[in-house]
Short mmCIF file of C-alpha atoms in Angstrom, two decimals:
data_model
loop_
_atom_site.label_atom_id
_atom_site.label_comp_id
_atom_site.label_asym_id
_atom_site.label_seq_id
_atom_site.Cartn_x
_atom_site.Cartn_y
_atom_site.Cartn_z
CA MET A 16 7.34 -114.44 331.27
CA ASP A 17 7.40 -113.64 327.53
CA TYR A 18 11.14 -113.79 326.85
CA ILE A 19 10.70 -113.74 323.06
CA SER A 20 9.06 -110.31 323.08
CA LYS A 21 12.08 -108.90 324.91
CA LEU A 22 14.42 -109.86 322.09
CA PRO A 23 15.70 -107.00 319.89
CA ASP A 24 14.15 -106.46 316.47
CA CYS A 25 17.16 -107.76 314.57
CA ILE A 26 17.01 -111.15 316.34
CA LEU A 27 13.23 -111.45 316.05
CA SER A 28 13.44 -110.60 312.38
CA TYR A 29 16.01 -113.35 311.86
CA ILE A 30 13.76 -115.85 313.66
CA LEU A 31 10.86 -114.91 311.39
CA THR A 32 12.95 -115.71 308.31
CA MET A 33 12.97 -119.33 309.48
CA LEU A 34 9.18 -119.56 309.17
CA SER A 35 7.21 -120.45 306.06
CA MET A 36 4.85 -117.82 304.71
CA LYS A 37 1.88 -119.84 305.97
CA ASP A 38 3.20 -119.74 309.54
CA LEU A 39 4.43 -116.20 309.19
CA LEU A 40 0.96 -114.94 308.34
CA LYS A 41 -0.30 -116.42 311.61
CA THR A 42 2.01 -114.14 313.58
CA THR A 43 -0.07 -111.11 312.55
CA ILE A 44 -2.73 -112.07 315.10
CA LEU A 45 -0.13 -112.51 317.84
CA SER A 46 1.62 -109.17 317.70
CA LYS A 47 1.49 -106.00 315.61
CA ARG A 48 5.19 -105.62 316.33
CA TRP A 49 5.91 -108.94 314.66
CA CYS A 50 3.92 -107.86 311.62
CA LYS A 51 6.06 -104.74 311.29
CA LEU A 52 9.21 -106.85 311.54
CA TRP A 53 8.36 -108.35 308.18
CA GLY A 54 9.57 -105.10 306.71
CA LEU A 55 13.12 -106.02 307.69
CA ARG A 56 13.06 -108.94 305.26
CA ARG A 57 15.12 -108.20 302.18
CA ASP A 58 14.70 -111.54 300.36
CA LEU A 59 11.21 -112.73 299.37
CA TYR A 60 10.93 -116.34 298.14
CA PHE A 61 7.60 -117.80 297.04
CA ASP A 62 7.67 -121.51 296.23
CA VAL A 63 5.77 -124.63 297.34
CA PHE A 64 7.55 -124.97 300.66
CA ASN A 65 7.40 -121.32 301.69
CA VAL A 66 3.79 -120.80 300.61
CA PHE A 67 2.19 -124.08 301.66
CA GLY A 68 4.51 -124.68 304.55
CA THR A 69 4.69 -128.44 305.10
CA GLN A 70 7.54 -130.73 304.19
CA ASN A 71 5.08 -133.45 303.21
CA GLN A 72 3.98 -131.45 300.20
CA LEU A 73 7.50 -131.63 298.81
CA LEU A 74 7.35 -135.42 298.71
CA HIS A 75 4.87 -135.71 295.85
CA ILE A 76 3.96 -133.77 292.75
CA ILE A 77 1.17 -131.43 293.70
CA ASP A 78 -1.87 -130.67 291.56
CA MET A 79 -0.85 -127.32 290.13
CA ASP A 80 -4.32 -126.44 288.86
CA MET A 81 -5.91 -127.11 292.23
CA SER A 82 -3.19 -125.24 294.12
CA ARG A 83 -2.69 -122.25 291.81
CA ASP A 84 -5.51 -120.11 293.20
CA GLU A 85 -4.44 -120.79 296.77
CA PHE A 86 -0.82 -119.96 295.91
CA VAL A 87 -1.83 -116.63 294.36
CA THR A 88 -4.08 -115.78 297.30
CA ARG A 89 -1.36 -116.40 299.88
CA VAL A 90 1.27 -114.41 298.00
CA HIS A 91 -1.18 -111.51 297.68
CA GLN A 92 -1.93 -111.73 301.40
CA PHE A 93 1.75 -111.64 302.27
CA LEU A 94 2.55 -108.67 300.04
CA ASN A 95 -0.43 -106.73 301.38
CA ASN A 96 0.96 -107.15 304.90
CA PHE A 97 4.55 -106.39 303.94
CA HIS A 98 5.58 -102.85 304.91
CA GLY A 99 9.22 -102.98 303.87
CA THR A 100 10.60 -100.30 301.58
CA LYS A 101 13.62 -102.22 300.28
CA ILE A 102 13.91 -105.66 298.65
CA ASP A 103 17.15 -107.32 297.53
CA SER A 104 15.77 -110.46 295.87
CA PHE A 105 12.37 -111.67 294.69
CA LEU A 106 11.71 -115.29 293.66
CA VAL A 107 8.56 -117.00 292.39
CA ASN A 108 8.79 -120.74 291.67
CA PHE A 109 5.38 -122.05 290.67
CA PHE A 110 3.45 -123.26 287.64
CA LEU A 111 1.92 -120.01 286.31
CA LYS A 112 0.86 -119.08 282.77
CA ARG A 113 -0.28 -116.15 280.65
CA GLU A 114 -3.71 -116.17 282.27
CA GLN A 115 -1.97 -115.06 285.47
CA SER A 116 -0.16 -112.19 283.68
CA SER A 117 -1.94 -109.46 285.62
CA THR A 118 -1.05 -111.11 288.93
CA ILE A 119 2.60 -111.68 287.97
CA ASN A 120 2.95 -108.09 286.78
CA GLN A 121 1.57 -106.81 290.09
CA TRP A 122 4.15 -108.84 291.99
CA LEU A 123 6.99 -107.65 289.77
CA SER A 124 5.87 -104.02 290.10
CA PHE A 125 5.84 -104.45 293.87
CA ALA A 126 9.46 -105.68 293.81
CA ILE A 127 10.67 -103.13 291.26
CA ALA A 128 9.25 -100.24 293.29
CA ARG A 129 11.40 -101.41 296.20
CA GLY A 130 14.65 -101.42 294.25
CA VAL A 131 14.92 -105.17 293.76
CA GLN A 132 18.38 -106.32 292.65
CA ARG A 133 17.60 -109.95 291.83
CA ILE A 134 14.49 -111.43 290.16
CA ASP A 135 13.93 -115.17 289.63
CA LEU A 136 10.69 -115.92 287.81
CA LEU A 137 10.63 -119.72 287.54
CA LEU A 138 7.24 -120.54 286.07
CA LEU A 139 7.83 -124.23 285.39
CA GLY A 140 7.38 -124.87 289.10
CA LEU A 141 10.10 -127.53 289.15
CA PRO A 142 10.68 -129.84 290.93
CA TYR A 143 7.13 -129.73 292.29
CA GLY A 144 5.29 -130.03 288.98
CA ASN A 145 5.66 -130.66 285.28
CA ASP A 146 4.25 -128.67 282.38
CA ASN A 147 2.17 -130.99 280.22
CA THR A 148 -0.40 -128.45 279.02
CA ARG A 149 -0.58 -126.19 275.98
CA CYS A 150 -1.49 -123.04 277.86
CA LYS A 151 0.20 -119.91 276.60
CA LEU A 152 3.36 -118.81 278.37
CA TYR A 153 3.56 -115.63 280.39
CA LYS A 154 5.01 -112.78 278.30
CA PHE A 155 7.63 -110.81 280.20
CA ASP A 156 6.59 -107.16 280.23
CA PHE A 157 9.53 -104.77 279.86
CA ALA A 158 7.15 -101.82 280.30
CA LEU A 159 7.08 -102.58 284.03
CA PHE A 160 10.57 -101.07 284.23
CA ALA A 161 9.82 -97.99 282.13
CA TYR A 162 8.91 -95.63 284.97
CA THR A 163 11.03 -97.01 287.78
CA ASN A 164 14.67 -97.27 288.70
CA ALA A 165 15.53 -100.48 286.87
CA SER A 166 19.23 -99.76 287.17
CA THR A 167 19.26 -101.63 290.50
CA LEU A 168 18.59 -104.97 288.78
CA TYR A 169 21.76 -107.02 288.28
CA HIS A 170 20.37 -110.60 288.21
CA LEU A 171 17.41 -111.82 286.11
CA SER A 172 16.37 -115.46 285.70
CA LEU A 173 13.29 -116.27 283.60
CA GLN A 174 11.83 -119.73 283.11
CA HIS A 175 8.91 -120.69 280.87
CA CYS A 176 8.30 -117.15 279.63
CA VAL A 177 8.05 -115.38 276.30
CA VAL A 178 10.91 -112.90 275.98
CA PHE A 179 10.45 -110.86 272.82
CA HIS A 180 11.77 -107.43 271.95
CA PRO A 181 8.93 -104.86 272.19
CA ILE A 182 7.42 -103.83 268.87
CA ASN A 183 8.33 -100.21 269.59
CA SER A 184 11.49 -99.62 267.53
CA ASP A 185 12.65 -96.88 269.93
CA PHE A 186 12.69 -99.24 272.90
CA ILE A 187 15.93 -99.31 274.91
CA LEU A 188 16.49 -102.20 277.31
CA PRO A 189 16.34 -100.69 280.85
CA PHE A 190 18.93 -102.99 282.43
CA LYS A 191 22.11 -100.93 282.49
CA CYS A 192 23.48 -102.75 285.56
CA LEU A 193 22.46 -106.28 284.54
CA ARG A 194 25.29 -108.76 285.09
CA TYR A 195 23.45 -112.09 284.97
CA LEU A 196 20.67 -113.31 282.67
CA SER A 197 19.34 -116.88 282.48
CA LEU A 198 16.55 -117.90 280.09
CA ARG A 199 15.32 -121.49 280.43
CA SER A 200 12.55 -123.18 278.44
CA ALA A 201 11.61 -119.75 277.12
CA LYS A 202 10.62 -118.37 273.73
CA VAL A 203 13.19 -115.81 272.64
CA ASP A 204 13.59 -113.71 269.52
CA LYS A 205 16.78 -112.64 267.77
CA MET A 206 16.12 -108.92 268.21
CA PHE A 207 15.99 -109.23 272.00
CA ILE A 208 19.37 -111.00 272.09
CA GLU A 209 20.95 -108.35 269.88
CA CYS A 210 19.45 -105.56 272.00
CA LEU A 211 20.61 -107.27 275.19
CA LEU A 212 24.22 -107.62 274.07
CA SER A 213 24.46 -104.10 272.67
CA ASN A 214 22.81 -102.30 275.62
CA CYS A 215 23.80 -104.31 278.71
CA LEU A 216 27.48 -103.44 278.72
CA LEU A 217 28.08 -104.95 282.18
CA LEU A 218 26.58 -108.35 281.36
CA GLU A 219 28.97 -111.12 282.44
CA GLU A 220 26.81 -114.27 282.48
CA PHE A 221 24.29 -115.25 279.80
CA TYR A 222 22.55 -118.65 279.71
CA LEU A 223 20.19 -119.88 276.98
CA LEU A 224 18.89 -123.28 278.08
CA TYR A 225 16.36 -125.34 276.11
CA CYS A 226 14.85 -122.23 274.56
CA VAL A 227 12.78 -121.89 271.39
CA LEU A 228 14.39 -119.28 269.15
CA LYS A 229 12.98 -117.69 266.04
CA SER A 230 16.30 -117.78 264.19
CA LEU A 231 18.30 -120.89 263.35
CA LYS A 232 21.62 -119.02 263.40
CA LEU A 233 22.87 -117.29 266.52
CA LYS A 234 25.54 -114.63 266.92
CA ILE A 235 26.99 -113.68 270.30
CA VAL A 236 29.08 -110.50 270.26
CA SER A 237 29.94 -108.90 273.60
CA SER A 238 32.88 -107.02 275.07
CA SER A 239 31.85 -107.83 278.67
CA LEU A 240 30.60 -111.42 278.62
CA ARG A 241 32.62 -113.90 280.71
CA HIS A 242 30.35 -116.96 280.97
CA LEU A 243 28.06 -118.32 278.24
CA LYS A 244 25.82 -121.40 277.94
CA VAL A 245 23.83 -122.31 274.84
CA ILE A 246 22.31 -125.73 275.51
CA GLY A 247 19.38 -127.52 273.87
CA CYS A 248 18.06 -124.51 271.92
CA TYR A 249 16.02 -125.06 268.77
CA THR A 250 13.66 -123.51 266.24
CA VAL A 251 10.16 -124.75 265.41
CA SER A 252 8.74 -124.74 261.90
CA HIS A 253 5.74 -126.37 260.26
CA ILE A 254 5.72 -128.70 257.29
CA ILE A 255 2.76 -130.28 255.53
CA LEU A 256 2.84 -134.08 255.22
CA GLY A 257 -0.22 -135.13 253.30
CA ILE A 258 -3.06 -133.45 255.15
CA GLN A 259 -1.19 -133.13 258.43
CA ASP A 260 0.60 -130.06 259.75
CA VAL A 261 3.74 -131.42 261.43
CA LYS A 262 6.05 -129.48 263.71
CA LYS A 263 9.72 -129.68 262.79
CA GLN A 264 12.53 -128.89 265.23
CA ASP A 265 16.04 -127.85 264.19
CA ASP A 266 19.00 -127.28 266.48
CA VAL A 267 20.17 -123.69 266.79
CA LYS A 268 23.71 -123.17 265.50
CA LEU A 269 26.17 -120.71 266.99
CA ILE A 270 27.83 -119.20 263.91
CA LEU A 271 29.73 -116.32 265.50
CA LEU A 272 31.23 -116.00 268.97
CA ASP A 273 33.18 -112.78 269.46
CA CYS A 274 33.76 -112.31 273.20
CA PRO A 275 37.31 -111.23 274.11
CA LYS A 276 36.71 -111.63 277.87
CA LEU A 277 34.89 -114.97 277.77
CA THR A 278 36.38 -117.51 280.20
CA SER A 279 33.79 -120.33 280.17
CA LEU A 280 31.61 -121.75 277.39
CA ALA A 281 29.00 -124.54 277.38
CA TYR A 282 27.56 -125.50 274.00
CA ASP A 283 25.99 -128.59 272.44
CA ALA A 284 28.14 -128.17 269.40
CA HIS A 285 26.67 -128.13 265.89
CA ASP A 286 28.54 -127.32 262.68
CA LEU A 287 31.71 -126.34 264.50
CA ASP A 288 33.62 -126.32 261.23
CA THR A 289 31.72 -123.20 260.13
CA MET A 290 31.69 -121.33 263.45
CA LYS A 291 33.83 -118.22 263.74
CA ILE A 292 35.24 -117.78 267.21
CA ASN A 293 37.28 -115.14 269.02
CA THR A 294 37.73 -116.03 272.70
CA PRO A 295 41.40 -115.55 273.64
CA MET A 296 40.72 -115.79 277.42
CA LEU A 297 38.69 -119.02 277.33
CA ASN A 298 39.88 -121.49 280.00
CA SER A 299 36.82 -123.73 280.58
CA ILE A 300 34.60 -125.45 278.01
CA GLN A 301 31.69 -127.88 278.12
CA PHE A 302 30.77 -129.33 274.73
CA SER A 303 28.30 -132.01 273.66
CA ILE A 304 29.14 -133.62 270.33
CA SER A 305 27.13 -136.20 268.39
CA PHE A 306 28.80 -136.35 264.98
CA LYS A 307 32.31 -137.21 263.87
CA ARG A 308 32.66 -134.10 261.70
CA ASP A 309 31.96 -131.93 264.75
CA LEU A 310 34.45 -133.94 266.82
CA ASN A 311 37.20 -133.34 264.26
CA ALA A 312 36.34 -129.62 264.17
CA PHE A 313 36.27 -129.56 267.96
CA VAL A 314 39.82 -130.89 268.18
CA ALA A 315 40.98 -128.23 265.72
CA ILE A 316 39.24 -125.47 267.70
CA CYS A 317 40.76 -126.65 270.97
CA ALA A 318 44.19 -126.00 269.53
CA THR A 319 43.26 -122.30 269.35
CA PHE A 320 42.24 -122.13 273.03
CA THR A 321 45.67 -121.29 274.36
CA GLN A 322 44.44 -120.73 277.95
CA LEU A 323 42.23 -123.84 278.20
CA GLU A 324 42.49 -125.53 281.63
CA ILE A 325 39.14 -127.30 282.14
CA MET A 326 37.29 -129.40 279.56
CA HIS A 327 33.99 -131.31 279.83
CA LEU A 328 33.16 -133.33 276.72
CA THR A 329 30.02 -135.41 276.15
CA THR A 330 30.14 -137.65 273.10
CA LEU A 331 29.23 -141.02 271.62
CA ALA A 332 31.60 -143.97 271.44
CA MET A 333 30.85 -144.34 267.73
CA VAL A 334 32.45 -141.00 266.90
CA THR A 335 35.62 -141.56 268.88
CA THR A 336 36.96 -144.43 266.82
CA SER A 337 39.71 -142.28 265.31
CA LEU A 338 40.09 -139.29 267.57
CA PRO A 339 42.82 -137.11 266.05
CA ILE A 340 44.92 -135.23 268.61
CA THR A 341 46.97 -133.01 266.32
CA GLN A 342 48.35 -130.61 268.93
CA PRO A 343 48.99 -130.97 272.66
CA LEU A 344 46.48 -129.46 275.07
CA LYS A 345 49.33 -127.67 276.78
CA HIS A 346 47.46 -126.03 279.69
CA LEU A 347 44.68 -128.55 280.34
CA LYS A 348 44.48 -129.48 284.04
CA GLU A 349 41.04 -131.08 284.42
CA LEU A 350 39.21 -133.27 281.92
CA ASN A 351 35.72 -134.76 282.25
CA LEU A 352 34.50 -137.19 279.57
CA ASP A 353 30.94 -138.55 279.36
CA VAL A 354 30.89 -141.32 276.76
CA SER A 355 27.76 -143.17 275.62
CA VAL A 356 28.71 -146.77 274.83
CA PRO A 357 26.18 -148.68 272.68
CA SER A 358 26.59 -152.45 273.01
CA TYR A 359 27.33 -153.06 269.32
CA ILE A 360 30.33 -150.73 269.21
CA LEU A 361 32.56 -153.12 271.18
CA ASN A 362 32.18 -155.69 268.38
CA ASP A 363 33.57 -153.22 265.85
CA GLU A 364 37.19 -154.14 265.12
CA GLU A 365 37.99 -150.55 264.14
CA TYR A 366 36.87 -149.18 267.47
CA ASP A 367 39.63 -148.68 270.03
CA PRO A 368 38.16 -148.07 273.50
CA LEU A 369 41.58 -146.96 274.73
CA TRP A 370 41.37 -143.72 272.72
CA ILE A 371 41.16 -141.95 276.09
CA LEU A 372 44.85 -142.66 276.57
CA ASN A 373 45.52 -140.49 273.50
CA ILE A 374 44.01 -137.49 275.27
CA LEU A 375 45.99 -138.27 278.40
CA GLN A 376 49.20 -138.28 276.38
CA ALA A 377 48.25 -134.99 274.70
CA SER A 378 47.62 -133.25 278.05
CA PRO A 379 50.99 -133.09 279.84
CA LEU A 380 49.78 -130.85 282.71
CA LEU A 381 46.56 -132.76 283.41
CA HIS A 382 45.93 -133.21 287.16
CA LYS A 383 42.52 -134.92 287.14
CA LEU A 384 40.79 -137.17 284.61
CA SER A 385 37.16 -138.25 285.06
CA VAL A 386 35.53 -140.61 282.57
CA MET A 387 31.90 -141.71 282.81
CA PHE A 388 30.60 -144.52 280.59
CA VAL A 389 26.87 -144.09 279.94
CA TYR A 390 24.66 -147.11 279.13
CA GLN A 391 27.64 -149.48 279.09
CA GLU A 392 26.93 -153.22 279.15
CA PHE A 393 29.09 -156.19 280.08
CA PHE A 394 30.76 -157.60 276.97
CA GLU A 395 30.63 -161.40 276.92
CA ASP A 396 33.41 -161.95 274.36
CA GLN A 397 36.23 -160.46 276.44
CA LYS A 398 39.54 -159.83 274.68
CA ASP A 399 42.96 -160.60 276.05
CA ILE A 400 44.56 -157.78 278.00
CA ARG A 401 47.34 -156.14 276.01
CA ASP A 402 49.80 -153.31 276.39
CA VAL A 403 49.66 -150.15 274.34
CA GLU A 404 52.48 -147.88 273.28
CA THR A 405 54.45 -146.89 276.36
CA PHE A 406 54.23 -143.27 277.49
CA CYS A 407 54.91 -141.28 280.65
CA HIS A 408 52.73 -138.76 282.45
CA GLU A 409 54.27 -136.73 285.27
CA ASN A 410 51.32 -134.70 286.57
CA VAL A 411 48.03 -136.61 286.70
CA LYS A 412 47.14 -137.43 290.32
CA VAL A 413 43.49 -138.53 290.27
CA ILE A 414 41.64 -140.66 287.72
CA GLU A 415 37.97 -141.63 288.03
CA LEU A 416 36.10 -144.14 285.86
CA GLY A 417 32.31 -144.16 286.28
CA GLY A 418 29.75 -146.50 284.76
CA CYS A 419 32.13 -149.47 284.98
CA VAL A 420 30.89 -153.04 284.46
CA GLY A 421 34.19 -154.97 284.39
CA ASN A 422 34.94 -154.98 280.67
CA TRP A 423 38.42 -155.86 279.42
CA PHE A 424 39.32 -152.33 278.33
CA GLU A 425 38.62 -150.99 281.84
CA ILE A 426 41.25 -153.40 283.17
CA GLU A 427 43.63 -152.58 280.34
CA PHE A 428 43.22 -148.86 280.90
CA VAL A 429 44.01 -149.21 284.61
CA MET A 430 47.10 -151.32 283.95
CA ASN A 431 48.54 -148.88 281.44
CA VAL A 432 47.83 -145.87 283.64
CA LEU A 433 49.50 -147.47 286.65
CA LYS A 434 52.60 -148.01 284.53
CA SER A 435 52.65 -144.58 282.93
CA ALA A 436 51.36 -142.09 285.53
CA HIS A 437 54.25 -141.67 287.94
CA LYS A 438 52.55 -139.13 290.26
CA LEU A 439 49.20 -140.93 290.43
CA GLU A 440 47.65 -140.95 293.91
CA ARG A 441 44.49 -142.96 293.22
CA ILE A 442 42.38 -144.38 290.41
CA VAL A 443 38.74 -144.98 291.31
CA LEU A 444 36.39 -147.37 289.48
CA SER A 445 32.67 -146.93 290.12
CA PRO A 446 29.51 -148.42 288.55
CA TYR A 447 27.54 -145.19 288.87
CA TRP A 448 26.66 -142.95 285.94
CA ARG A 449 24.06 -140.38 284.91
CA GLU A 450 23.19 -138.64 281.67
CA ASP A 451 22.89 -135.18 283.15
CA GLU A 452 23.77 -133.35 286.35
CA GLU A 453 20.06 -132.80 287.02
CA LEU A 454 19.18 -136.53 286.77
CA ASP A 455 19.51 -139.39 289.25
CA TRP A 456 22.46 -141.77 289.33
CA ASN A 457 22.22 -145.22 287.69
CA SER A 458 24.33 -148.37 287.82
CA ASN A 459 24.57 -151.64 285.91
CA PRO A 460 24.00 -154.72 288.13
CA ASP A 461 26.69 -156.57 286.13
CA TRP A 462 29.29 -154.68 288.18
CA PHE A 463 28.06 -156.17 291.45
CA GLN A 464 27.32 -159.62 290.00
CA ARG A 465 30.64 -160.27 288.26
CA GLY A 466 32.43 -157.15 287.03
CA ARG A 467 33.94 -156.02 290.32
CA ASP A 468 35.11 -159.54 291.21
CA ARG A 469 36.62 -159.95 287.76
CA ILE A 470 38.79 -156.87 288.22
CA ILE A 471 39.84 -157.95 291.72
CA GLU A 472 40.77 -161.40 290.43
CA LYS A 473 42.77 -159.97 287.54
CA PHE A 474 44.83 -157.67 289.72
CA GLN A 475 45.43 -160.31 292.36
CA GLY A 476 46.81 -162.66 289.76
CA GLU A 477 49.16 -160.14 288.18
CA GLU A 478 52.29 -158.47 289.45
CA VAL A 479 51.08 -154.93 288.97
CA VAL A 480 53.11 -152.09 290.40
CA GLY A 481 50.91 -149.50 292.12
CA ARG A 482 47.77 -151.60 292.47
CA GLU A 483 47.34 -150.24 296.00
CA LYS A 484 46.23 -147.00 294.33
CA LEU A 485 43.21 -148.75 292.81
CA VAL A 486 39.89 -148.07 294.58
CA LEU A 487 36.78 -150.09 293.67
CA ILE A 488 33.37 -148.76 294.69
#
């Protein structure tokens, strides 16, 4: 007896969502009823797994050029058999370029006509492929929305596209309900950003990630924006060196940030001393700082963030030699520090690796402190452990040190924290570190060869109050 056919449409439709597109297309020859059930799908996702259908193809980088035609054919076949009248979300994650513009526009028109609310056009194809060609990027066509109800769109994510304001000066961006926009590895012009911020009055999240901009200076002015990321953006210019035409890249600088409702900001900070900022509601920041002048300006700016509770700072050990904490971070509750530690810096007599204790002292309400040392090496000429100026901290409960190798200042830091942090529940030392959240974890073998044992030996030989709170990974 065919028990499956007796199931109600809602259950059968749910079962079909578990199938890849490749397997789903096979059901058309089994039952016309099953084919019609496709129309109940509201979320259409087209990536390597859903189109090609086997887990094995996720385990290696596929040949995008060989697979592109097959990918396009299968998506076309699916859409031609799809009878649904309503779509909530539409995702394409594959390595496509400008030569596929007509195809991409057909797919987008299909989704727009069905009132799509969320579009993700991820044309890098990650993590299944890498772009190492010079083919032209697909140019996002705003005209697709001109004759349809684009007001349904609230989420738009574009990757590896050209996003320029149309030449028509009378053009009005048709995204009145847009709340989320992410542009990654895209080419973007200044006029589009200005048009976006002035027309999309409901926009709450805006992310510019590793984009090529036409203007070196960026202004963000919005009365609705709550979350902003400007990471890795740059301009490209050409200079002549002899007879060669050389490309020159310059980091984009955020010169004006006027967003009264902004609560979170991520920015690889450049020229902070000249940036004008108005963000009275800001409570979470993620900054990447490479120069001492920007670090000093960063500390001054932090004093103006009266609601700041969460901070993530990525910096170099060389610029932290004299970190000035001029005012307490009164509301800070969570602090994450990623510190690159070049081997030569530990030989510098002016460098004090315990500068982190200064931040701890300046953050009286801090609950959690996470520090990750990047590229740290074991220092052969170990100093004697010493005490620093005594202080008390009544709120910090969890401290994590990543990228440890067993250096003297790691031990000294732990000893001083155990004495000073009266509410501490645990302090965890781990060898693992990574440069970015999207990258794999690394560790230094020195930790397992001698660093971990050195710390154990030191704490066994000392009368240290609270050493039961120490956890070694």
